[in-house]
PDB file of C-alpha atoms in Angstrom:
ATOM      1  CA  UNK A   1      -2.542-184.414 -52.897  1.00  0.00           C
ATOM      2  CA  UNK A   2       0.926-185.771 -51.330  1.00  0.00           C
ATOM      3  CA  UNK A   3       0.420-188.976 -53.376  1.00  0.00           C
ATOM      4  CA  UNK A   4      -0.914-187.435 -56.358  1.00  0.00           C
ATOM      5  CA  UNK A   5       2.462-185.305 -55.923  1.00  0.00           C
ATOM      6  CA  UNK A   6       4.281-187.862 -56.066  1.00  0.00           C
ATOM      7  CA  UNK A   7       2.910-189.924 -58.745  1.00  0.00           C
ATOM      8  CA  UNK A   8       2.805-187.001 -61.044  1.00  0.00           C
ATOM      9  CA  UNK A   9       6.877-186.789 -60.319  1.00  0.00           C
ATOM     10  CA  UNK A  10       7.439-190.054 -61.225  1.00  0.00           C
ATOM     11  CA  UNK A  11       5.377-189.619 -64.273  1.00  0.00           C
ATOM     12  CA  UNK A  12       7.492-186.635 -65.515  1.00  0.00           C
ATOM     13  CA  UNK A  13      10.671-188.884 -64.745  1.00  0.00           C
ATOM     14  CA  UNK A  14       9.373-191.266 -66.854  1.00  0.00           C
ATOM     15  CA  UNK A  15       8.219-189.605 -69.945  1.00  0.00           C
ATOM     16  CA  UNK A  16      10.868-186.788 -69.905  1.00  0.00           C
ATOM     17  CA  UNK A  17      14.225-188.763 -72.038  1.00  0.00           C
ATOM     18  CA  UNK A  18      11.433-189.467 -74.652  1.00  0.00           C
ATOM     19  CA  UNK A  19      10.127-185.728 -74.503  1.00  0.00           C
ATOM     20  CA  UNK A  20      13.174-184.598 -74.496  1.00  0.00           C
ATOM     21  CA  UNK A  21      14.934-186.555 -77.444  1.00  0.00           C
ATOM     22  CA  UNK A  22      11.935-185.460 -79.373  1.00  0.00           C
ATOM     23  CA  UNK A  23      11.450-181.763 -78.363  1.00  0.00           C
ATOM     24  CA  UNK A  24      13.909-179.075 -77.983  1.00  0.00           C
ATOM     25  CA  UNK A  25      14.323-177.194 -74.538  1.00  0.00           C
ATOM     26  CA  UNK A  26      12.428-174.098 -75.598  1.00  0.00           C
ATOM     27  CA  UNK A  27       9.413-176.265 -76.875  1.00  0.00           C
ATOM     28  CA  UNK A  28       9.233-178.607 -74.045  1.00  0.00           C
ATOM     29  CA  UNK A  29       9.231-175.242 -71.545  1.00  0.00           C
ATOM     30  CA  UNK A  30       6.054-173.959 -73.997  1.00  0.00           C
ATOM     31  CA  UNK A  31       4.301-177.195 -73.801  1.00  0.00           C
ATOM     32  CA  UNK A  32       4.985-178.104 -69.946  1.00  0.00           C
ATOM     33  CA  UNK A  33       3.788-174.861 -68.724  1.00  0.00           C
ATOM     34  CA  UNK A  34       0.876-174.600 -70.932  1.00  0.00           C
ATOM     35  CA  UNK A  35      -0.430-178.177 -69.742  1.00  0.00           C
ATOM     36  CA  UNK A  36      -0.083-176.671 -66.120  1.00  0.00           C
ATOM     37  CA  UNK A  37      -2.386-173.757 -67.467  1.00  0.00           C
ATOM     38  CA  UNK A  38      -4.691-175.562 -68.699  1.00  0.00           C
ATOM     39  CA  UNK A  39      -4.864-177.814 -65.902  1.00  0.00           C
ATOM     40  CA  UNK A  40      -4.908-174.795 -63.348  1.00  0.00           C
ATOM     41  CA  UNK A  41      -7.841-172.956 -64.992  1.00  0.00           C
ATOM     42  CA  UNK A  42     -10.149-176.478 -64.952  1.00  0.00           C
ATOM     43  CA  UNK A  43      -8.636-177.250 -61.309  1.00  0.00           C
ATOM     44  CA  UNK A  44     -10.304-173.492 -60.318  1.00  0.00           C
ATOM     45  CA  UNK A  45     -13.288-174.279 -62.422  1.00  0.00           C
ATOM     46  CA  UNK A  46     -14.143-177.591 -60.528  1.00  0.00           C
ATOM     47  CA  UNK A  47     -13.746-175.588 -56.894  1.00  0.00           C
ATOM     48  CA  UNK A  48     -16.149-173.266 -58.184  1.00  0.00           C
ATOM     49  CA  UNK A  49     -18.913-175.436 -59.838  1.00  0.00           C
ATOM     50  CA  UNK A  50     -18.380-179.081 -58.248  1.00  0.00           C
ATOM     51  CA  UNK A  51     -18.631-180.293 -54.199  1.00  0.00           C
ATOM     52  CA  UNK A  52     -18.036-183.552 -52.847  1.00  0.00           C
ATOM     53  CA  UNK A  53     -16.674-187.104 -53.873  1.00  0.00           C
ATOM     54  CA  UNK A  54     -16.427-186.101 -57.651  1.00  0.00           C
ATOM     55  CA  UNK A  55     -15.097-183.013 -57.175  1.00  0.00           C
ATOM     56  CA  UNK A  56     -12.382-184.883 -55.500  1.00  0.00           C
ATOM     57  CA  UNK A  57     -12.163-187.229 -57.841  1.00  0.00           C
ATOM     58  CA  UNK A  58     -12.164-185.126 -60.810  1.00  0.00           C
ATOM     59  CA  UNK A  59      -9.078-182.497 -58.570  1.00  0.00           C
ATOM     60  CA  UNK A  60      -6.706-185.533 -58.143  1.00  0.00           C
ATOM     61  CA  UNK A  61      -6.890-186.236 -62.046  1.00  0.00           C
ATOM     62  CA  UNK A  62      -6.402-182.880 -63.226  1.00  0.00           C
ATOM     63  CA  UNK A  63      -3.278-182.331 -60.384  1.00  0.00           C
ATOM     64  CA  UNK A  64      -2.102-185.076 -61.752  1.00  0.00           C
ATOM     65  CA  UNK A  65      -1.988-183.266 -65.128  1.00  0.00           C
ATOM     66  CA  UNK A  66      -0.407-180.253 -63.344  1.00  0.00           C
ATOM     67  CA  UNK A  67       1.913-181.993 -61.900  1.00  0.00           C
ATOM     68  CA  UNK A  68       2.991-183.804 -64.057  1.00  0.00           C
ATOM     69  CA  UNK A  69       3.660-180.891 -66.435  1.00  0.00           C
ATOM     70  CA  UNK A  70       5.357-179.087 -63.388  1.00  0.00           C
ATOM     71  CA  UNK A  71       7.997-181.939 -63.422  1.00  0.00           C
ATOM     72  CA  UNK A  72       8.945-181.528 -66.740  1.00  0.00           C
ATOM     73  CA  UNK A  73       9.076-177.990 -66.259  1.00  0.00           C
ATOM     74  CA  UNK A  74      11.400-178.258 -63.508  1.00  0.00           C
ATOM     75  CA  UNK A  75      13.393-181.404 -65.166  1.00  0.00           C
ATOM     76  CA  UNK A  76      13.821-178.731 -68.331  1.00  0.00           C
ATOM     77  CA  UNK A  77      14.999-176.319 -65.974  1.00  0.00           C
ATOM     78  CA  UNK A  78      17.891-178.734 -64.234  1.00  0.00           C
ATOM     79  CA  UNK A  79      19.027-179.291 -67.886  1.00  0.00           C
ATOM     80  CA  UNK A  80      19.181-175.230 -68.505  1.00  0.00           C
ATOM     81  CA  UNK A  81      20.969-174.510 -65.330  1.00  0.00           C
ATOM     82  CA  UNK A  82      23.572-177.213 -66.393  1.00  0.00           C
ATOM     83  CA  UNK A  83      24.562-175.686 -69.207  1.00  0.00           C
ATOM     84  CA  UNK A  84      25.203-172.511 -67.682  1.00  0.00           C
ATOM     85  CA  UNK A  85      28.237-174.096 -66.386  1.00  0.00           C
ATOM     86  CA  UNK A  86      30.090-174.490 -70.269  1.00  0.00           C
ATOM     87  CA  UNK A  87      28.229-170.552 -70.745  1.00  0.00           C
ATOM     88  CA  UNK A  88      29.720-169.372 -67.995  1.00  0.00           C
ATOM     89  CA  UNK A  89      33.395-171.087 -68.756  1.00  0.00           C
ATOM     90  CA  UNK A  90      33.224-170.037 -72.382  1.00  0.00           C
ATOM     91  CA  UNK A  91      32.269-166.313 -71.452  1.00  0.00           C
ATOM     92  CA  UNK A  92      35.192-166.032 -68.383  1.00  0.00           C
ATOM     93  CA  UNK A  93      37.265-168.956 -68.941  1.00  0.00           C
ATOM     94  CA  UNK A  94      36.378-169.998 -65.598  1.00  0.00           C
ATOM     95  CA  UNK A  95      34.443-173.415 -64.043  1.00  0.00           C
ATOM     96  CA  UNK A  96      32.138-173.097 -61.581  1.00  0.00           C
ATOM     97  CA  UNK A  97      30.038-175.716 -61.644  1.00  0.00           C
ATOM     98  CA  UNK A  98      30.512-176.513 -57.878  1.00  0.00           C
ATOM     99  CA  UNK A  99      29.101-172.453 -57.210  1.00  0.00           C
ATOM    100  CA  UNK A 100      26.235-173.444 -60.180  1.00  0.00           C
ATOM    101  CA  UNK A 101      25.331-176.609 -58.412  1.00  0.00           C
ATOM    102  CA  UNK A 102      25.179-175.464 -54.697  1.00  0.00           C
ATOM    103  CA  UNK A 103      22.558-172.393 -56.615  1.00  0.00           C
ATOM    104  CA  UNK A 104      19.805-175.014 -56.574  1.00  0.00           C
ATOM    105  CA  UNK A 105      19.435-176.550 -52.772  1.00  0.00           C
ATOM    106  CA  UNK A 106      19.580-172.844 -51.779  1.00  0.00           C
ATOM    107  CA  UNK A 107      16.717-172.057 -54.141  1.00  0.00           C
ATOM    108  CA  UNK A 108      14.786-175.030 -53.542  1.00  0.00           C
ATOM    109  CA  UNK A 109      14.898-174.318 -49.536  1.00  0.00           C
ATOM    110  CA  UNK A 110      13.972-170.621 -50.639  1.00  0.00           C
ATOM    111  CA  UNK A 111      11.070-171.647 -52.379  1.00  0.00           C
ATOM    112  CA  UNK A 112      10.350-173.521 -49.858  1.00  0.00           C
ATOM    113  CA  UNK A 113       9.949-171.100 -47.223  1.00  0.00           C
ATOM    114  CA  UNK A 114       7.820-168.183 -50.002  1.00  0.00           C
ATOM    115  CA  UNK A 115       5.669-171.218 -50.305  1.00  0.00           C
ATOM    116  CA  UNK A 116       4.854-171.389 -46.735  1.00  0.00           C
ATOM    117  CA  UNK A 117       4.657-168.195 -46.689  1.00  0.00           C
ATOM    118  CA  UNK A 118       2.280-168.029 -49.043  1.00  0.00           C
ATOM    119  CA  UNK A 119      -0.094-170.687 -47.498  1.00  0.00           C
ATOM    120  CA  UNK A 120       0.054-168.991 -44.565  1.00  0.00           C
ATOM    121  CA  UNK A 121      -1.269-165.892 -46.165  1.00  0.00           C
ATOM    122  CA  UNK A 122      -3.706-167.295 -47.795  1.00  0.00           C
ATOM    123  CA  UNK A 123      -5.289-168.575 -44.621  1.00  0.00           C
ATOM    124  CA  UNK A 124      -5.198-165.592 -42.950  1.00  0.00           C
ATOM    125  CA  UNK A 125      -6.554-163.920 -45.562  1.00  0.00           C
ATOM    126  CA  UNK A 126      -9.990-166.232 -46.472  1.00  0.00           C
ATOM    127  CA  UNK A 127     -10.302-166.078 -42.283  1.00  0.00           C
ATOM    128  CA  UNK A 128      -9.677-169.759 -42.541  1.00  0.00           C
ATOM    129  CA  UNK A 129      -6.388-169.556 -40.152  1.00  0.00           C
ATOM    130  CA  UNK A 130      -7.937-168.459 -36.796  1.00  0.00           C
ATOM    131  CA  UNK A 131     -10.018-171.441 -37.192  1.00  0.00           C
ATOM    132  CA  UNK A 132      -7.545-174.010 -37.485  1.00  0.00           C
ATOM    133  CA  UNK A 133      -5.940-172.065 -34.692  1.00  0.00           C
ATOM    134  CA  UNK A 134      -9.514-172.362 -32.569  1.00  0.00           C
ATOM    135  CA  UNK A 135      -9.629-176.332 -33.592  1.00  0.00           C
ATOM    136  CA  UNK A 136      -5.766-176.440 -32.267  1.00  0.00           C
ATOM    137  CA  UNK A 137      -6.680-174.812 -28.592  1.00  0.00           C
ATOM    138  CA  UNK A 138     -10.165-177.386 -28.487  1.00  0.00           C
ATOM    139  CA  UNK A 139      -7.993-179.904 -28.936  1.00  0.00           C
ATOM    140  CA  UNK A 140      -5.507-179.120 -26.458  1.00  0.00           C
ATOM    141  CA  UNK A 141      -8.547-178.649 -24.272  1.00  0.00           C
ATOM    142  CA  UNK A 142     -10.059-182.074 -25.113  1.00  0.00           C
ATOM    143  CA  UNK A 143      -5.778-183.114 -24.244  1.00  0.00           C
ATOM    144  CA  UNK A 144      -6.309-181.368 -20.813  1.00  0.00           C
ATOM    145  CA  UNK A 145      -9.341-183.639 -19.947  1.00  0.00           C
ATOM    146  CA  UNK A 146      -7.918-186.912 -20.707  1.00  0.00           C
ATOM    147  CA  UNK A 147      -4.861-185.644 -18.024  1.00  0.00           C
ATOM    148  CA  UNK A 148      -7.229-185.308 -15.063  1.00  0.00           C
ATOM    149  CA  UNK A 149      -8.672-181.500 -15.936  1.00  0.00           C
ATOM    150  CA  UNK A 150     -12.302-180.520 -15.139  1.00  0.00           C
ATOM    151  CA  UNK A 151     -14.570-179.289 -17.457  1.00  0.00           C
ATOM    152  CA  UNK A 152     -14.632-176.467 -15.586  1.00  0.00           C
ATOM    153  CA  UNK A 153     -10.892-175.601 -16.298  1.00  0.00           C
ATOM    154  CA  UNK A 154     -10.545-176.541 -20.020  1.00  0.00           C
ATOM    155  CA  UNK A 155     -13.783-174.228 -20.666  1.00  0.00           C
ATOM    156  CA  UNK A 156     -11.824-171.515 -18.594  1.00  0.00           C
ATOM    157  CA  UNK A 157      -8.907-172.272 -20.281  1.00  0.00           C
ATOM    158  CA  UNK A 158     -11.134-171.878 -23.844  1.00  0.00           C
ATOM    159  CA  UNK A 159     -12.756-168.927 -23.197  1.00  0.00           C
ATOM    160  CA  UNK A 160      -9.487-167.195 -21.981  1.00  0.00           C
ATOM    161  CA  UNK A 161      -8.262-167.775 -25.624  1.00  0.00           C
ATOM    162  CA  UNK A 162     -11.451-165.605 -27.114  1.00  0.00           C
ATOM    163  CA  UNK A 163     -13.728-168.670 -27.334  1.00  0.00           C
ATOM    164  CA  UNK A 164     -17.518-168.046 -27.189  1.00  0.00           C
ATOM    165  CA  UNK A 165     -18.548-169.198 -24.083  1.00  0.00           C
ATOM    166  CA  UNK A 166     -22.415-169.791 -24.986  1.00  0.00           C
ATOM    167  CA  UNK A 167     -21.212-171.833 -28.035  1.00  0.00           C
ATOM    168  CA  UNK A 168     -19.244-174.078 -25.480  1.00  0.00           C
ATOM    169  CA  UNK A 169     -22.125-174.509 -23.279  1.00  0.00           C
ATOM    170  CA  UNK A 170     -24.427-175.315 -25.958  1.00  0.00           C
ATOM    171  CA  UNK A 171     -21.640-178.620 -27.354  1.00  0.00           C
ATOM    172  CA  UNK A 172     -22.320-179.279 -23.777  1.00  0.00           C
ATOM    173  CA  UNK A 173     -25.607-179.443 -23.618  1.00  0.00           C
ATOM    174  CA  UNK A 174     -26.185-181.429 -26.541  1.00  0.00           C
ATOM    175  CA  UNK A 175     -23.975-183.839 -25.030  1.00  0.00           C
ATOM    176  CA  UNK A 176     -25.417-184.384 -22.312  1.00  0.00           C
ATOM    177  CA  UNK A 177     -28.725-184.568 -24.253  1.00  0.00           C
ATOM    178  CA  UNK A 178     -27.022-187.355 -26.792  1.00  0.00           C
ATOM    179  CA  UNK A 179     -25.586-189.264 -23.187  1.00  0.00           C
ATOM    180  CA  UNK A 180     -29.039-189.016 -21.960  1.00  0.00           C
ATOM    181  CA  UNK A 181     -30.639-190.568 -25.193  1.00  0.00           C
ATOM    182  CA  UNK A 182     -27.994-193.714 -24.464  1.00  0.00           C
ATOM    183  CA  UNK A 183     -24.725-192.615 -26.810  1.00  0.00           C
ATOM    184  CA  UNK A 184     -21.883-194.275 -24.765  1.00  0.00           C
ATOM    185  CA  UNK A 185     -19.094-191.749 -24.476  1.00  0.00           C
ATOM    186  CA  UNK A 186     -17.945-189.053 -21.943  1.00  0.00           C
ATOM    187  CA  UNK A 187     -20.460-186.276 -21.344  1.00  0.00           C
ATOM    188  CA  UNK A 188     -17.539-183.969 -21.431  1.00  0.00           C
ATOM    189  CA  UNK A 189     -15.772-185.109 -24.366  1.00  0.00           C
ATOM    190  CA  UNK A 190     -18.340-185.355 -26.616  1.00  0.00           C
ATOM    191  CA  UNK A 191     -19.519-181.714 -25.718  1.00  0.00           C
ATOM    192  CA  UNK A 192     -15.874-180.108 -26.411  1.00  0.00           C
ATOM    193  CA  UNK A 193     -15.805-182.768 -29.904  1.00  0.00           C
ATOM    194  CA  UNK A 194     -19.568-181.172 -30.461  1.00  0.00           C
ATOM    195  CA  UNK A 195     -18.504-177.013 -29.951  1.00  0.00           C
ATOM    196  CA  UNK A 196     -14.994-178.103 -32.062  1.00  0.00           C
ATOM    197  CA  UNK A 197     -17.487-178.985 -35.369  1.00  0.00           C
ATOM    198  CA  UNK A 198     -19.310-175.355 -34.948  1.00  0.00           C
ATOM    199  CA  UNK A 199     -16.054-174.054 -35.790  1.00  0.00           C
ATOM    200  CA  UNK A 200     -15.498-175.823 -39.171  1.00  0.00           C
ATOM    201  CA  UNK A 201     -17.662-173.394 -40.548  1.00  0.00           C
ATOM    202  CA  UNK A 202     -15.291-171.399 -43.673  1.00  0.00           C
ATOM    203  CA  UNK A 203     -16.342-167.273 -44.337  1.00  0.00           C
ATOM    204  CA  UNK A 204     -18.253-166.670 -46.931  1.00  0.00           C
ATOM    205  CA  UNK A 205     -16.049-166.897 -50.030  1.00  0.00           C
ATOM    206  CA  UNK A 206     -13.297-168.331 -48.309  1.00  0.00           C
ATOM    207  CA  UNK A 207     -13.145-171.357 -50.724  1.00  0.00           C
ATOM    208  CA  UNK A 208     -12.986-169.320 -53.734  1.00  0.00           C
ATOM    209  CA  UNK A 209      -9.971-167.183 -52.158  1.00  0.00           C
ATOM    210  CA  UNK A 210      -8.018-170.294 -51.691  1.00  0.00           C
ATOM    211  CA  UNK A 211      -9.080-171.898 -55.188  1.00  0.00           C
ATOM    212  CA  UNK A 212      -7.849-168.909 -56.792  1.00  0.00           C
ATOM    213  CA  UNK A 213      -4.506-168.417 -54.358  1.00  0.00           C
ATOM    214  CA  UNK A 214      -4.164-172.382 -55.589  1.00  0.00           C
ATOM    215  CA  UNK A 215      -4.345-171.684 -59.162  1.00  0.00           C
ATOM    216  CA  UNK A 216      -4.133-167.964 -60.055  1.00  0.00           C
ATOM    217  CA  UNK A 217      -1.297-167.417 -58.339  1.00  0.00           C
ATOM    218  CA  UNK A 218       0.950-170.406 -60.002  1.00  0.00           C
ATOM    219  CA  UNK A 219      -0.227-169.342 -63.696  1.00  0.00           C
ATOM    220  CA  UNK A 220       0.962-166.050 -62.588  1.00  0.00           C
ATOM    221  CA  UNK A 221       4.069-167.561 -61.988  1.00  0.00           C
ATOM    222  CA  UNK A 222       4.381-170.194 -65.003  1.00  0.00           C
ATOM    223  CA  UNK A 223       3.788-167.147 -67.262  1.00  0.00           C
ATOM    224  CA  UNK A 224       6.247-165.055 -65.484  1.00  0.00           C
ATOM    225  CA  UNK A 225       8.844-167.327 -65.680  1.00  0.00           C
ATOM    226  CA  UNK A 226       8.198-167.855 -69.086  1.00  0.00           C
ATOM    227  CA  UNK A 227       8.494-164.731 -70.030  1.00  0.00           C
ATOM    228  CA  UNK A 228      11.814-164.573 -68.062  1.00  0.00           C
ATOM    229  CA  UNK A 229      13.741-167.336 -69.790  1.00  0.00           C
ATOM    230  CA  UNK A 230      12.376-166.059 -73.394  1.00  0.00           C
ATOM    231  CA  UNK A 231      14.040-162.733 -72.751  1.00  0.00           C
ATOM    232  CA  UNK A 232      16.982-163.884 -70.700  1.00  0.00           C
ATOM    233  CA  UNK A 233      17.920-167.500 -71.386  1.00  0.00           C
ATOM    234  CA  UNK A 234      19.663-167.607 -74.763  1.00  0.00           C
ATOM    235  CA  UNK A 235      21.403-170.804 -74.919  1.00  0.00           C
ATOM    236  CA  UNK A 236      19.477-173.099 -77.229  1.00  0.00           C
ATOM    237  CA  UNK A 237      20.748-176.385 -78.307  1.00  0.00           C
ATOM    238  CA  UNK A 238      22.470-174.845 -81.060  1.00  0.00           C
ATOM    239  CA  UNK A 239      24.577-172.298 -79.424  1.00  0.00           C
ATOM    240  CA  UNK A 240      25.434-175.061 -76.611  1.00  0.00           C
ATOM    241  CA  UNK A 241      27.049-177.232 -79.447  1.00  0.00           C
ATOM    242  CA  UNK A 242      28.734-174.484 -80.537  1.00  0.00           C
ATOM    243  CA  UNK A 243      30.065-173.313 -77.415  1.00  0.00           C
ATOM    244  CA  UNK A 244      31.076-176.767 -76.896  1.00  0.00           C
ATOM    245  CA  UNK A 245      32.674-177.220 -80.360  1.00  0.00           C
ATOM    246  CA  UNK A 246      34.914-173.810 -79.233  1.00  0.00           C
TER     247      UNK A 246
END
């Protein structure tokens, strides 16, 4: 999704001096944010109905749609916050364009840190964050090994962190079974690699809570921004020129 990120940036770069010498600001918000929609609602539709290498497939298309439309969005935006500068002058007869400017790294490490907060939340709440924790301490266990650490210690050390003993044991066993059956690889290693794949195992709707914390929540926030700059933001092309022109 990095890369799909990325080229759905550089596709809004592209495209948005022809957008924008064709559409006014206003229409180019409308038509940005309702391509996101649209591409949100078929992005939770595919989560819900789809699995496996199309459903993959099919996700990195339509995120390339959303973002895309996010970078035009935020592109529109830039352009908006610019001319706050010649607002603000005209209204107080001052400049600030250095306090405008220095607005947008603060909000963009802001955002930043709600939208980390927000993942985070979202894994704790589908249960899918005490497994990636439970994956982290099997894999410092399986770390422990390679230094020199008995089995015996790196299931102690496992099962002091609230691991199931019995589900250890049982990776173990297997192991040794697989070993026994002539699979070349550490008895030990294998058996900790074996218990760590029990644990991939999501709650039951888990995937449906993070499909709709993935595209609920950012239609939520399309619209409510939306809504914001209809109500608030009132300098259209027009009344730019004109502040200009005073």
């Amino acid at each position: 999704f990095t890369v799909v990120f990325a080229a759905g940036t550089l596709i809004s770069q592209a495209i948005y001096p022809s957008l924008a010498a064709k559409f006014k600001r206003d229409k180019l918000v409308f038509y940005s944010i309702f391509i996101s929609i649209i591409g949100y609602i078929i992005f939770f539709l595919l989560t819900t109905f789809l699995n496996g290498v199309v459903l993959f497939i099919l996700l990195c298309i339509f995120s390339l749609i959303i973002f895309a439309g996010q970078g035009v969005f935020y592109l529109t935006m830039l352009v908006m916050l610019t001319n706050t500068i010649e607002y603000g002058e005209w209204q107080t007869g001052k400049n600030h364009a250095a306090i405008t400017f220095t607005v947008r790294p603060f909000m963009v490490k802001l955002s930043s840190a709600l939208q980390y907060g927000v993942v985070v939340l979202t894994l704790i709440l589908c249960g899918i964050y005490s497994i990636t924790n439970q994956v982290g301490d099997v894999e410092v266990a399986l770390g422990m090994l390679q230094e020199g650490k008995t089995i015996t210690e790196c299931v102690n050390y496992l099962v002091e962190l609230g691991h199931d003993p019995i589900a250890i044991a049982n990776g173990l066993a297997d192991a040794a079974a697989k070993v026994a059956g002539g699979l070349d690889m550490d008895v030990n290693r294998l058996g900790l690699q074996l218990y760590c794949e029990t644990l991939f195992v999501a709650p039951d709707g888990a995937l449906v809570g993070m499909a709709l914390m993935m595209s609920v929540v950012p239609m939520l926030c399309l619209l409510g921004s939306y809504i914001i700059l209809k109500k608030k933001y009132i300098i259209s092309e027009e009344k730019y020129e004109e502040i200009l022109q005073e």
